[in-house]
mmCIF file with all atom_site columns, C-alpha atoms in Angstrom:
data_model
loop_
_atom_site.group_PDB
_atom_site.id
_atom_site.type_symbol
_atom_site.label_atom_id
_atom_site.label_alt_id
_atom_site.label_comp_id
_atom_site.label_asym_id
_atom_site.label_entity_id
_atom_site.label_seq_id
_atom_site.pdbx_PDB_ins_code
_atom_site.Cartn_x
_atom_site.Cartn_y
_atom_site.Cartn_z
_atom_site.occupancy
_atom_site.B_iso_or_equiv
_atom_site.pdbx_formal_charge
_atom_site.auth_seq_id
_atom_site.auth_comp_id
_atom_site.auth_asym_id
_atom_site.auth_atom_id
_atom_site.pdbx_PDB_model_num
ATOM 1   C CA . UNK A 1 1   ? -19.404 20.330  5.434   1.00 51.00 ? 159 UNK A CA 1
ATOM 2   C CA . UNK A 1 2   ? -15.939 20.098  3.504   1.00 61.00 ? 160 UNK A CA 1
ATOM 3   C CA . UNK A 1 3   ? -15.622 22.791  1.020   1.00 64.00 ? 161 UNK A CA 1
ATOM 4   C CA . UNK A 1 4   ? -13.967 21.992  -2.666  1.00 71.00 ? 162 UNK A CA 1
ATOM 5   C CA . UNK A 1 5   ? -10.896 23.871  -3.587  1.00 71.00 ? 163 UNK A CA 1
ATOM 6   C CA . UNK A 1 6   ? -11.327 26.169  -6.656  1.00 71.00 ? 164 UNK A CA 1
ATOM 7   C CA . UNK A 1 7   ? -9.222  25.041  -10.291 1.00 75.00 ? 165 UNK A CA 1
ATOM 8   C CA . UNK A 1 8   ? -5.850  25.393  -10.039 1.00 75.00 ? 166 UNK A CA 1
ATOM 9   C CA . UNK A 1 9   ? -5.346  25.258  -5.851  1.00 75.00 ? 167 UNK A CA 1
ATOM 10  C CA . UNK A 1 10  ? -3.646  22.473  -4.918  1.00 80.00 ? 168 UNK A CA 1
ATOM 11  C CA . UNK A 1 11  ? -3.872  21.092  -0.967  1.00 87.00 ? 169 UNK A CA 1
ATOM 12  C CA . UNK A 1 12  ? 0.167   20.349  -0.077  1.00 90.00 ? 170 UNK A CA 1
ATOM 13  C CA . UNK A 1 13  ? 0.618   20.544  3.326   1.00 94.00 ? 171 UNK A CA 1
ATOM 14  C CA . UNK A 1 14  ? 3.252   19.079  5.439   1.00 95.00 ? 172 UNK A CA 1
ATOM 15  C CA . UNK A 1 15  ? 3.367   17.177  8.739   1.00 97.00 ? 173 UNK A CA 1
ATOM 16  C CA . UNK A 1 16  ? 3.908   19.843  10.953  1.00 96.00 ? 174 UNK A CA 1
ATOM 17  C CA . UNK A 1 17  ? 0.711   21.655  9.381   1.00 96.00 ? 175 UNK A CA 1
ATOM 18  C CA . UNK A 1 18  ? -1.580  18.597  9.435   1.00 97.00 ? 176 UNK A CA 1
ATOM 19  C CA . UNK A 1 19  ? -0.798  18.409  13.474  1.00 96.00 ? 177 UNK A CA 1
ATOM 20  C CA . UNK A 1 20  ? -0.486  21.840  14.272  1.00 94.00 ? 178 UNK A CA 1
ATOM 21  C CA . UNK A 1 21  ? -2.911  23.860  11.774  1.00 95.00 ? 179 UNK A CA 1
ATOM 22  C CA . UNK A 1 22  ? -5.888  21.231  11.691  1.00 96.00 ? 180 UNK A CA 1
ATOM 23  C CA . UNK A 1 23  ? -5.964  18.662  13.937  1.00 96.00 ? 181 UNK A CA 1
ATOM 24  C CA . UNK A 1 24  ? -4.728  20.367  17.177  1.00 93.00 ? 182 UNK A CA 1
ATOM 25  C CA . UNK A 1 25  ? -7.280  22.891  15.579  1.00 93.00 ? 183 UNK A CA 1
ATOM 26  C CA . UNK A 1 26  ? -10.099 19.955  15.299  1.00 94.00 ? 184 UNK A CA 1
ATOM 27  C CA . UNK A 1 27  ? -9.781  18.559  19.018  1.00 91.00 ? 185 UNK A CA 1
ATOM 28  C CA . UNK A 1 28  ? -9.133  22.332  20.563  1.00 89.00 ? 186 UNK A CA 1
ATOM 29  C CA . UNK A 1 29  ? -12.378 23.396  18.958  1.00 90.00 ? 187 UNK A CA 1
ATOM 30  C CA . UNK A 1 30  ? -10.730 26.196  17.558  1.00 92.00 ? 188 UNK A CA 1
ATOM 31  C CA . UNK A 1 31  ? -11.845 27.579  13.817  1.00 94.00 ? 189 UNK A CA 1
ATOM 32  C CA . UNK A 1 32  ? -9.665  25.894  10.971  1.00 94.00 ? 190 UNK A CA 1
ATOM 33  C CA . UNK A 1 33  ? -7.392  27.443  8.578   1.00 93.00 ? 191 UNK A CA 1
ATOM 34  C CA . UNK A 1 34  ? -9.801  25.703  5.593   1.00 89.00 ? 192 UNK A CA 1
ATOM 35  C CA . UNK A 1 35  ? -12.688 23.542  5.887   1.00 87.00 ? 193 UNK A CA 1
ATOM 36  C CA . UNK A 1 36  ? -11.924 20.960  3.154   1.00 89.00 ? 194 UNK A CA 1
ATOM 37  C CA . UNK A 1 37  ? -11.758 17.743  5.370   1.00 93.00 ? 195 UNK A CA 1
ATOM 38  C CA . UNK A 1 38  ? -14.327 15.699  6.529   1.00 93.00 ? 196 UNK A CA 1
ATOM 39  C CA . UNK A 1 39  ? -15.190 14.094  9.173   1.00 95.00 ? 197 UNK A CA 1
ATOM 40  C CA . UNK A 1 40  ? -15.983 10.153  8.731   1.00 93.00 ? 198 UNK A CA 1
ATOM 41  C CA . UNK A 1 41  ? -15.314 7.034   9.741   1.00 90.00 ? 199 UNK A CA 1
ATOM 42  C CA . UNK A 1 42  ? -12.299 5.052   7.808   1.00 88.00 ? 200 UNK A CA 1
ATOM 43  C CA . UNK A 1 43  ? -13.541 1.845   8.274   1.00 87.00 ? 201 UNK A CA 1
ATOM 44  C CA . UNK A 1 44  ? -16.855 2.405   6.656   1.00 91.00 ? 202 UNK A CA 1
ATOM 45  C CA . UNK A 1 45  ? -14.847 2.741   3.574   1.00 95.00 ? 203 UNK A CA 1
ATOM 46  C CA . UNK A 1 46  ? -12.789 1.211   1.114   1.00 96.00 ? 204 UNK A CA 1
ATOM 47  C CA . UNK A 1 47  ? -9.543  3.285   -0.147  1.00 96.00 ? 205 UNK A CA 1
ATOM 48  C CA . UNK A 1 48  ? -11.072 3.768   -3.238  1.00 95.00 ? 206 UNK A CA 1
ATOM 49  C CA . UNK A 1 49  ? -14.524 4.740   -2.515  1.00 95.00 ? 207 UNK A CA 1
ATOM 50  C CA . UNK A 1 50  ? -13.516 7.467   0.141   1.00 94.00 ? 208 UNK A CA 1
ATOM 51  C CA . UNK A 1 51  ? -14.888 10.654  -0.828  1.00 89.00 ? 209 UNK A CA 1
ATOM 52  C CA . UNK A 1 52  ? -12.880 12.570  -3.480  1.00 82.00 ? 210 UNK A CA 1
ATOM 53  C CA . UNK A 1 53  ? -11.727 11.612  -6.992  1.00 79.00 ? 211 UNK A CA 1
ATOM 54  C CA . UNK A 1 54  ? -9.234  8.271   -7.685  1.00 74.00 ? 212 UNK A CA 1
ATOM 55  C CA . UNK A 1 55  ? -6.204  10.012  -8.557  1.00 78.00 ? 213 UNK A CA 1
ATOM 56  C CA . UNK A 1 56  ? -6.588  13.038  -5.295  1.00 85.00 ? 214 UNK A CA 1
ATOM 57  C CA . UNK A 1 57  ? -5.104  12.635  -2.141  1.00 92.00 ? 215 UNK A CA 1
ATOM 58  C CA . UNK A 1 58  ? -7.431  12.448  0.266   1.00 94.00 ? 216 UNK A CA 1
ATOM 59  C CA . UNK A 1 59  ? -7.904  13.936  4.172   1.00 95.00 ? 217 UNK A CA 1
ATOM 60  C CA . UNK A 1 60  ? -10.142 14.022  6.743   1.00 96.00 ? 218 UNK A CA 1
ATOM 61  C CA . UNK A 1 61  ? -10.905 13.656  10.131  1.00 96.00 ? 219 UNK A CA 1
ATOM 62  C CA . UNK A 1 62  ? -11.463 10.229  11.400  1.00 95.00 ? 220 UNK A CA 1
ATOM 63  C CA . UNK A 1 63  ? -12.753 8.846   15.170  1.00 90.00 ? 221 UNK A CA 1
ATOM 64  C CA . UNK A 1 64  ? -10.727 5.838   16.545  1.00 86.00 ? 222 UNK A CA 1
ATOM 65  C CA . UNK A 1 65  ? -13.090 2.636   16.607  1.00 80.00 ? 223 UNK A CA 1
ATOM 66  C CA . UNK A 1 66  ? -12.413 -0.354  18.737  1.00 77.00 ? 224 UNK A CA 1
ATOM 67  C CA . UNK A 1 67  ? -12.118 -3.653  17.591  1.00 77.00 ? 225 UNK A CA 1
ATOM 68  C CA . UNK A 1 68  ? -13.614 -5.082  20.862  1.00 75.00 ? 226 UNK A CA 1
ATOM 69  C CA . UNK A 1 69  ? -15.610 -3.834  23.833  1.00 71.00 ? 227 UNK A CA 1
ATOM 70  C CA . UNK A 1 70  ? -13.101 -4.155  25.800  1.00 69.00 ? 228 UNK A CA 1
ATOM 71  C CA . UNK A 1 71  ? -9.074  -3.411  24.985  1.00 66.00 ? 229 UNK A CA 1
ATOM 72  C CA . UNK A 1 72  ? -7.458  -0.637  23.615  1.00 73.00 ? 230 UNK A CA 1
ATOM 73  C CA . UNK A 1 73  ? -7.018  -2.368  19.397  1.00 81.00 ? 231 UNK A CA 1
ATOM 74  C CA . UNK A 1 74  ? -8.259  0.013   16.968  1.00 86.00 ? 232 UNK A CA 1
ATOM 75  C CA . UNK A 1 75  ? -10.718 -1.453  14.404  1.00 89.00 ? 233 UNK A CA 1
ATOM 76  C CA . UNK A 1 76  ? -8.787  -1.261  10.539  1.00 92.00 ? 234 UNK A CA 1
ATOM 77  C CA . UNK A 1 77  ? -10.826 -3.898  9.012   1.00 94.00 ? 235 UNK A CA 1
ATOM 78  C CA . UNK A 1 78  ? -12.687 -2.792  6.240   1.00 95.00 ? 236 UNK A CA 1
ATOM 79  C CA . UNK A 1 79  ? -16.136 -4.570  3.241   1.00 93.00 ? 237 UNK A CA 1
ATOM 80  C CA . UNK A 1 80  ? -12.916 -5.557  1.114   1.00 96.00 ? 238 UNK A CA 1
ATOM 81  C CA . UNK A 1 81  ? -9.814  -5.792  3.171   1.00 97.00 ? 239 UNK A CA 1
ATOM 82  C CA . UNK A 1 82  ? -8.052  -4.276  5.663   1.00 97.00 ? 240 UNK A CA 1
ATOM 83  C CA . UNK A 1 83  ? -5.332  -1.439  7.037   1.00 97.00 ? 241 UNK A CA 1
ATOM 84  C CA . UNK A 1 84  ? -2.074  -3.078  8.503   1.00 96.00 ? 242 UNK A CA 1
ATOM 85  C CA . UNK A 1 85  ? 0.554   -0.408  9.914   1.00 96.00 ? 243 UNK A CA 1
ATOM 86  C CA . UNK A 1 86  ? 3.914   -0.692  8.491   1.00 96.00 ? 244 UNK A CA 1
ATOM 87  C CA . UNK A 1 87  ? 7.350   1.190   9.866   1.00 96.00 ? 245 UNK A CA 1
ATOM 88  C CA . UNK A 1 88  ? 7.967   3.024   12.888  1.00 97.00 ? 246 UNK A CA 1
ATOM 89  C CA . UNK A 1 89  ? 6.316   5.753   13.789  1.00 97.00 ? 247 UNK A CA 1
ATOM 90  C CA . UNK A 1 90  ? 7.303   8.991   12.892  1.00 97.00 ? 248 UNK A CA 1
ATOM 91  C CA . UNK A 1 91  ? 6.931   12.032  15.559  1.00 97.00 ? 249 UNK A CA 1
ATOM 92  C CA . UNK A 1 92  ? 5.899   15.413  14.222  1.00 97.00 ? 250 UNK A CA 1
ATOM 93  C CA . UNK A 1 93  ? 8.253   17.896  15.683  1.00 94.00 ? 251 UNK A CA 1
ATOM 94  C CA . UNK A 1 94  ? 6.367   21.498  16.516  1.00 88.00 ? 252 UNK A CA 1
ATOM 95  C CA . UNK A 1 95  ? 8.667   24.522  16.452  1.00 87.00 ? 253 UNK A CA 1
ATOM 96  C CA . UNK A 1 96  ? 9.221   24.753  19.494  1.00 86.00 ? 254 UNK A CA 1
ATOM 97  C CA . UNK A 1 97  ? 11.186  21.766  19.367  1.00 89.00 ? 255 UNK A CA 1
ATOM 98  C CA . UNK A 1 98  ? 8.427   19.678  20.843  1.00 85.00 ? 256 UNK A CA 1
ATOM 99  C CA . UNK A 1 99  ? 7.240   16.115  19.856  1.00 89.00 ? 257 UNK A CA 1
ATOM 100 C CA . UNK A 1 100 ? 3.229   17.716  19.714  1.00 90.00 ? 258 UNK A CA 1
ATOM 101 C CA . UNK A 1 101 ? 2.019   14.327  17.511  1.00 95.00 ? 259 UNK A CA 1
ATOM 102 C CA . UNK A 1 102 ? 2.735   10.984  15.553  1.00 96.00 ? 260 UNK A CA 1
ATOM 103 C CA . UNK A 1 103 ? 2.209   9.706   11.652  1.00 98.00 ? 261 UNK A CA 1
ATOM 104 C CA . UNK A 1 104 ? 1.414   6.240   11.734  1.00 97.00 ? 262 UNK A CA 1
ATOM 105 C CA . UNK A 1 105 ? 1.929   4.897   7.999   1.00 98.00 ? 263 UNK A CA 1
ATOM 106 C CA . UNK A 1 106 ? -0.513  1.677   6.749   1.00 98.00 ? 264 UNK A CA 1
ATOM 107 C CA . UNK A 1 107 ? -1.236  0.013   3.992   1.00 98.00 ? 265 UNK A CA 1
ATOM 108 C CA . UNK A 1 108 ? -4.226  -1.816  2.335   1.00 98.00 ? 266 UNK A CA 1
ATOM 109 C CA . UNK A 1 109 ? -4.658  -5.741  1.757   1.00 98.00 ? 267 UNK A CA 1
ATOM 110 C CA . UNK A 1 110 ? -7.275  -6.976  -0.240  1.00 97.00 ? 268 UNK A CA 1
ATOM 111 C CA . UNK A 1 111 ? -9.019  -9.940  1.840   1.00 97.00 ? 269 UNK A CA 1
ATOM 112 C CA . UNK A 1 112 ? -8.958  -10.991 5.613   1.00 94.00 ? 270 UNK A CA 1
ATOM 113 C CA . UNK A 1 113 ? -5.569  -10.925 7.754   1.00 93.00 ? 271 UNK A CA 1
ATOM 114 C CA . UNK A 1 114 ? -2.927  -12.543 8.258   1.00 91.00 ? 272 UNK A CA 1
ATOM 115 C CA . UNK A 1 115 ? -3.197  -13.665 4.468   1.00 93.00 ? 273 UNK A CA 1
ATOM 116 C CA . UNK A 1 116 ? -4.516  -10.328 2.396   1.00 96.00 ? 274 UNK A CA 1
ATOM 117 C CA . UNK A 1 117 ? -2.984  -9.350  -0.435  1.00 97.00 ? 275 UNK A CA 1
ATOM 118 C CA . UNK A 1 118 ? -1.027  -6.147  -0.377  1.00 97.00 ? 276 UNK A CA 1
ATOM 119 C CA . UNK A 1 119 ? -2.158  -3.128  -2.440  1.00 97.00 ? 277 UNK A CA 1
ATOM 120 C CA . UNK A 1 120 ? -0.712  0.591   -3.534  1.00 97.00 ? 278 UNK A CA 1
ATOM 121 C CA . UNK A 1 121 ? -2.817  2.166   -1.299  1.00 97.00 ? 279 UNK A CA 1
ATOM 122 C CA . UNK A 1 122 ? -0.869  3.918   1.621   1.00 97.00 ? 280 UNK A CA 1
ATOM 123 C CA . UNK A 1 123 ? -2.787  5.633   4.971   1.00 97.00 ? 281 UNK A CA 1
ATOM 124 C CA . UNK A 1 124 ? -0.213  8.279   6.917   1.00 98.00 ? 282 UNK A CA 1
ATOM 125 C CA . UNK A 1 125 ? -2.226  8.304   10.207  1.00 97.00 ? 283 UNK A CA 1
ATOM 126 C CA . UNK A 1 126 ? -1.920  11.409  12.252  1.00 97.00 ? 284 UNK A CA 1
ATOM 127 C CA . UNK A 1 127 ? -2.416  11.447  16.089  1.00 95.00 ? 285 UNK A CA 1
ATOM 128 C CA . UNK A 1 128 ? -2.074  14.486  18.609  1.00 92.00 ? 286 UNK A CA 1
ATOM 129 C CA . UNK A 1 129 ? 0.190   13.904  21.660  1.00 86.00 ? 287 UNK A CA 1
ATOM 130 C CA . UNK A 1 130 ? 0.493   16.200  24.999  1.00 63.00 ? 288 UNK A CA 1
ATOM 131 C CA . UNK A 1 131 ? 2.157   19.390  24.828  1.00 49.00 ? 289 UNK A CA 1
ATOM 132 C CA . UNK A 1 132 ? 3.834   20.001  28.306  1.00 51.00 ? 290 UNK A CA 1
ATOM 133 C CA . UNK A 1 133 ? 4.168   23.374  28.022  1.00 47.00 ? 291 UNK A CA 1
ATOM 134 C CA . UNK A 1 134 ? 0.325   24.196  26.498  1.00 51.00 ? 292 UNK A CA 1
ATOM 135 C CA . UNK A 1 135 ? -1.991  26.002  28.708  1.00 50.00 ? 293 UNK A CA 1
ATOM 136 C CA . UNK A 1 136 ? -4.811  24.936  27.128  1.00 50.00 ? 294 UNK A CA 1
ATOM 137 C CA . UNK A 1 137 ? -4.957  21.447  28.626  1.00 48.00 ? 295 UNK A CA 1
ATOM 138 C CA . UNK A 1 138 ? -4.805  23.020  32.560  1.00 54.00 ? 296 UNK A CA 1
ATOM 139 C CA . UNK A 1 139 ? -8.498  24.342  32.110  1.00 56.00 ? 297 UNK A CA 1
ATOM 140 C CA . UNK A 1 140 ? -10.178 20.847  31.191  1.00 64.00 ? 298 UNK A CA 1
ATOM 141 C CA . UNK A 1 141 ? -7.665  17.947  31.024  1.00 68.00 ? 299 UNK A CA 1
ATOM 142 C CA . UNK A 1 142 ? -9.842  14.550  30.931  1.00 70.00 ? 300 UNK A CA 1
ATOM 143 C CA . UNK A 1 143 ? -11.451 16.496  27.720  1.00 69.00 ? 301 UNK A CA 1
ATOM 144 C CA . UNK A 1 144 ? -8.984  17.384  26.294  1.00 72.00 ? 302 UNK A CA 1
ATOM 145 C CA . UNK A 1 145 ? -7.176  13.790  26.846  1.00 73.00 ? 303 UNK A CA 1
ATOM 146 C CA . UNK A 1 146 ? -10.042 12.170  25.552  1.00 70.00 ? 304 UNK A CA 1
ATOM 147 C CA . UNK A 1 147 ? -10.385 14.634  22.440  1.00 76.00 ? 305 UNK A CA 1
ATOM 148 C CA . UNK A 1 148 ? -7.054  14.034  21.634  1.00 82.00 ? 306 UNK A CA 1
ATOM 149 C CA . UNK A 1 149 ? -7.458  9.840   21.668  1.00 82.00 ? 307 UNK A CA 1
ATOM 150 C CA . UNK A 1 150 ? -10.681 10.259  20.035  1.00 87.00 ? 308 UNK A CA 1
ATOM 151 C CA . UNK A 1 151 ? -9.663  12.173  16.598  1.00 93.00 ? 309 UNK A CA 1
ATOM 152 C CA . UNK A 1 152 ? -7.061  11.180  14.240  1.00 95.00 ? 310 UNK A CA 1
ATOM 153 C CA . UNK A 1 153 ? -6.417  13.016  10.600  1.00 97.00 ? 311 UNK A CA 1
ATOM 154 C CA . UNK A 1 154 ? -5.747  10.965  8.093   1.00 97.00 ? 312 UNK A CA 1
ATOM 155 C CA . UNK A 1 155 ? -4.254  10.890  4.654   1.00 97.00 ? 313 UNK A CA 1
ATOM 156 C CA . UNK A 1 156 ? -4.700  8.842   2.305   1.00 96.00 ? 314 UNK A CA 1
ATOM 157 C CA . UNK A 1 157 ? -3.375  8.031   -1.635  1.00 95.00 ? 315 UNK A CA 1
ATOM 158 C CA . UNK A 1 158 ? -2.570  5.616   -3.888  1.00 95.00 ? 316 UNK A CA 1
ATOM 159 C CA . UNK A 1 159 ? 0.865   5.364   -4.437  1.00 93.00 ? 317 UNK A CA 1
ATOM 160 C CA . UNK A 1 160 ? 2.287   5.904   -8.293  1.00 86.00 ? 318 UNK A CA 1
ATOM 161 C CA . UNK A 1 161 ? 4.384   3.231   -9.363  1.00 77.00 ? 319 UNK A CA 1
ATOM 162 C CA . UNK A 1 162 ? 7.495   4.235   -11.525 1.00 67.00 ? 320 UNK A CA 1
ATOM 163 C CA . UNK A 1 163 ? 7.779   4.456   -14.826 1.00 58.00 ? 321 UNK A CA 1
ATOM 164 C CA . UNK A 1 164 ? 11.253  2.368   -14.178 1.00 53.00 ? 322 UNK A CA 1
ATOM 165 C CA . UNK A 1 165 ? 9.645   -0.413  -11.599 1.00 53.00 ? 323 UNK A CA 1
ATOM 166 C CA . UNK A 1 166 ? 6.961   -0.824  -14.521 1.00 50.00 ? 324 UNK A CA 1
ATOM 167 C CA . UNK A 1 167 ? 9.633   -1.661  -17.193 1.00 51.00 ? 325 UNK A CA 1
ATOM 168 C CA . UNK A 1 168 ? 11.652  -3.475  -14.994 1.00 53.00 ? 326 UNK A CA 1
ATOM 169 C CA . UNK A 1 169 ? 8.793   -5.567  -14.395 1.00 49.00 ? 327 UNK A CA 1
ATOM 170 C CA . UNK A 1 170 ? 7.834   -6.075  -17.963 1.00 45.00 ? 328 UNK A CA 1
ATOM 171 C CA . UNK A 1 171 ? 12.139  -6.928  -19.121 1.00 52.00 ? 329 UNK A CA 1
ATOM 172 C CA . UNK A 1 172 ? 11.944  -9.365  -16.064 1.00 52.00 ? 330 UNK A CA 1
ATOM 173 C CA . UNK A 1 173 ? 8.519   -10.732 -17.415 1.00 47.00 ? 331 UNK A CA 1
ATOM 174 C CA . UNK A 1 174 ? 10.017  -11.159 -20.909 1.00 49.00 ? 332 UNK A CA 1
ATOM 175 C CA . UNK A 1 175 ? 13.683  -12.913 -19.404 1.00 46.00 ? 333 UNK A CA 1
ATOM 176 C CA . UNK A 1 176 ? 11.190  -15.637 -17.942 1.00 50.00 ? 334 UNK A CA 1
ATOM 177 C CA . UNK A 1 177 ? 9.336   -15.905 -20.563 1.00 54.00 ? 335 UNK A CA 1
ATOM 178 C CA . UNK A 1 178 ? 12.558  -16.505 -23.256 1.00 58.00 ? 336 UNK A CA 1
ATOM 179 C CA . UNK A 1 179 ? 13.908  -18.753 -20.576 1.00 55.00 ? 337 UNK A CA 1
ATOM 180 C CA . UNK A 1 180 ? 11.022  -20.844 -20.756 1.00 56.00 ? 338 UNK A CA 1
ATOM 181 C CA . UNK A 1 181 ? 10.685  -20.501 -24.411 1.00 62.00 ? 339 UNK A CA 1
ATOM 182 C CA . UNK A 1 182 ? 14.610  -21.923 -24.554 1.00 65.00 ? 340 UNK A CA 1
ATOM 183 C CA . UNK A 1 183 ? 14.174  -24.890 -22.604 1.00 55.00 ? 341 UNK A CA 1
ATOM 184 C CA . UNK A 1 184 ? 11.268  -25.852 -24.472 1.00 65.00 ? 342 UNK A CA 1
ATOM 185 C CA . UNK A 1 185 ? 13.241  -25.714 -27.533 1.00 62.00 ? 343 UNK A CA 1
ATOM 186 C CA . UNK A 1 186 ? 15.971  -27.769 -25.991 1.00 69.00 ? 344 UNK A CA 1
ATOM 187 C CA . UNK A 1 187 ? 13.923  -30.146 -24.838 1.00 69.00 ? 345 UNK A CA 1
ATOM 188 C CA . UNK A 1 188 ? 12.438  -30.554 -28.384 1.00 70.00 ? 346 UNK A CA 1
ATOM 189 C CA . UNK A 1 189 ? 15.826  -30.389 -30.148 1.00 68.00 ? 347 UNK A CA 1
ATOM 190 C CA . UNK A 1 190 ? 16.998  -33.419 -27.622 1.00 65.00 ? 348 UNK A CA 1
ATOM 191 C CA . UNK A 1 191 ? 13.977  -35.534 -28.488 1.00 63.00 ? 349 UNK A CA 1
ATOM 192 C CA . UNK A 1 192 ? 14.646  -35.543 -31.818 1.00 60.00 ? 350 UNK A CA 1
ATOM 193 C CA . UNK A 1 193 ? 18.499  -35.980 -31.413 1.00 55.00 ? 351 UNK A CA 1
ATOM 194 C CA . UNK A 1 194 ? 17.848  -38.981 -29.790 1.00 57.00 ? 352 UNK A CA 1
ATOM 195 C CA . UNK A 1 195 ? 14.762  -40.166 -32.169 1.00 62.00 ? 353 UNK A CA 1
ATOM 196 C CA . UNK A 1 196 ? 17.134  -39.393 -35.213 1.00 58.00 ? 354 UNK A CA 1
ATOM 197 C CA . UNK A 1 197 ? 20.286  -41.443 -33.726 1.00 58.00 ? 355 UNK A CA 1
ATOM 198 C CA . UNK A 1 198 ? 17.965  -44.052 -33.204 1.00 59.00 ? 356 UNK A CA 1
ATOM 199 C CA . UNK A 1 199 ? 16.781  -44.319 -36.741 1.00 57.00 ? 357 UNK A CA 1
ATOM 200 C CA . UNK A 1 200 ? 20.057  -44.166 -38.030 1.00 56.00 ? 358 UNK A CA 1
ATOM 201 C CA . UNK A 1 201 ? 21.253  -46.743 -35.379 1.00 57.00 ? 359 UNK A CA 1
ATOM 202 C CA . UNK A 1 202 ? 18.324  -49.573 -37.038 1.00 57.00 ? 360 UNK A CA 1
ATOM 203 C CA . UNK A 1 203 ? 18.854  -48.299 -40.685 1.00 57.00 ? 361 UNK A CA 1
ATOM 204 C CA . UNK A 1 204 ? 23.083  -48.997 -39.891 1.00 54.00 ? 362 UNK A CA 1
ATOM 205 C CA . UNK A 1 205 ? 21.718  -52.503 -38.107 1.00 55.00 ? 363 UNK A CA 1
ATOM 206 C CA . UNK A 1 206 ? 19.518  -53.213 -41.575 1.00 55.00 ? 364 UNK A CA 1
ATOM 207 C CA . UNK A 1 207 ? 22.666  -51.890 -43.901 1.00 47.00 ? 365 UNK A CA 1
ATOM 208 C CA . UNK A 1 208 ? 24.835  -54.512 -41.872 1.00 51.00 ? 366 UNK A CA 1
ATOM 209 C CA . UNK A 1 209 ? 22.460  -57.165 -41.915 1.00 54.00 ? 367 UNK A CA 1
ATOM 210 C CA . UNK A 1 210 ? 21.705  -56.999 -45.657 1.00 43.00 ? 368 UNK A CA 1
ATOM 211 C CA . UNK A 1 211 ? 25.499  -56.780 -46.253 1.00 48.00 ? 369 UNK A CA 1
ATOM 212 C CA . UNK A 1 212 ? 25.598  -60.076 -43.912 1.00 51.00 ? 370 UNK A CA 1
ATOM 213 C CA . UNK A 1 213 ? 23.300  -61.520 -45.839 1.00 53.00 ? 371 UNK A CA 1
ATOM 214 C CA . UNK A 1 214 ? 24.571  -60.949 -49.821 1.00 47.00 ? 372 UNK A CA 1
ATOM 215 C CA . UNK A 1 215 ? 28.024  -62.315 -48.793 1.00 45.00 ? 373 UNK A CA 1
ATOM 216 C CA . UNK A 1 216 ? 26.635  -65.435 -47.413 1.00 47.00 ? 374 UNK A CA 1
ATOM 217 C CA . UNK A 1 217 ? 25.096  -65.985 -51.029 1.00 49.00 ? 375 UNK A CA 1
ATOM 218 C CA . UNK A 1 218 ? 27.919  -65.070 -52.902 1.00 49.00 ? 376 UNK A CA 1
ATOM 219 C CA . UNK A 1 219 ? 29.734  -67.666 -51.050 1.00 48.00 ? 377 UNK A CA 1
#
């Protein structure tokens, strides 16, 4: 059972910690530092109903799920959308100067692939790797293998957008709007160009015609 932090502690830790501290911890059975993550299934879940409050980060513990019975995909699809990796992935370097696990980054579409929509929502996907040098894996390796394939820790938040993206999206909105606005009113102002220099074309042709006419009777 995940405990709550108390008011004012803040959950910050880095890469190396996640891999190391908790989920090395989690798939070695060994006691962990805190027990504030829990363990669930990511695809049972949409971003924003995962356990936790909207603006938190959360983590937990998550169990691979294939997409077929047979094949090595990962199931990402979720009741609203779906998780698509983006990037390379990153390796977690121990301090030992060892790669000891990965961060896979994703993000959420709304809808069903190839053609979801792309949301704020970002996953950083953590995965344990072999450590050559560990003597824990020479006392049960196809366990410990299998462990290490079977958990993942996962982080996920919705990403903040700028205070500077969000205006430059609301000038840009505006420039397209005037735009529009302009070459409506040019449009209009050429209409009635042309409807006035047509009226004053047939009131010249009824001046001259008039004219024609008066000098014909005076002579």
């Amino acid at each position: 059972m995940a405990e709550k932090l108390p008011p004012g502690f803040r959950f910050q830790p880095t890469d190396e910690e996640l891999v190391f501290q908790y989920l090395k911890c989690k798939v070695f059975s060994y006691p962990l530092p805190a027990s504030i993550m829990p363990d669930l299934n990511a695809c049972n879940f949409d971003p924003w109903d995962l356990p936790g409050e909207m603006e938190d980060e959360r983590y937990f513990f998550s169990t691979k799920e294939a997409k077929y019975r047979t094949g090595n995909r990962i199931n990402r699809a979720t009741v609203s959308g779906y998780w698509k990796a983006t990037g390379s992935d990153k390796q977690i370097i121990s301090r030992r100067n060892e790669v000891g696990g990965m961060r896979k980054t994703l993000v959420f579409h709304m809808g069903k692939p190839p053609h979801g929509s792309r949301t704020n929502w970002i996953m950083h996907e953590y995965r344990l790797l072999t450590l050559s040098n560990d003597s824990l894996h020479a006392n049960n390796q196809n366990y410990l293998n299998h462990e290490m394939e079977k958990w993942v820790l996962c982080h996920v938040f919705l990403k903040k957008t700028s205070k500077s993206s969000e205006d430059e999206e609301i000038m840009q909105s505006f420039c397209n709007k005037m735009k529009s606005n302009l070459f409506d009113c040019m449009r209009e102002n050429d209409g009635i160009i042309a409807e006035s220099s047509s009226s004053s074309s047939s009131r010249s042709n009824d001046i001259h015609e008039v004219s024609s006419s008066a000098c014909s009777r005076q002579y």
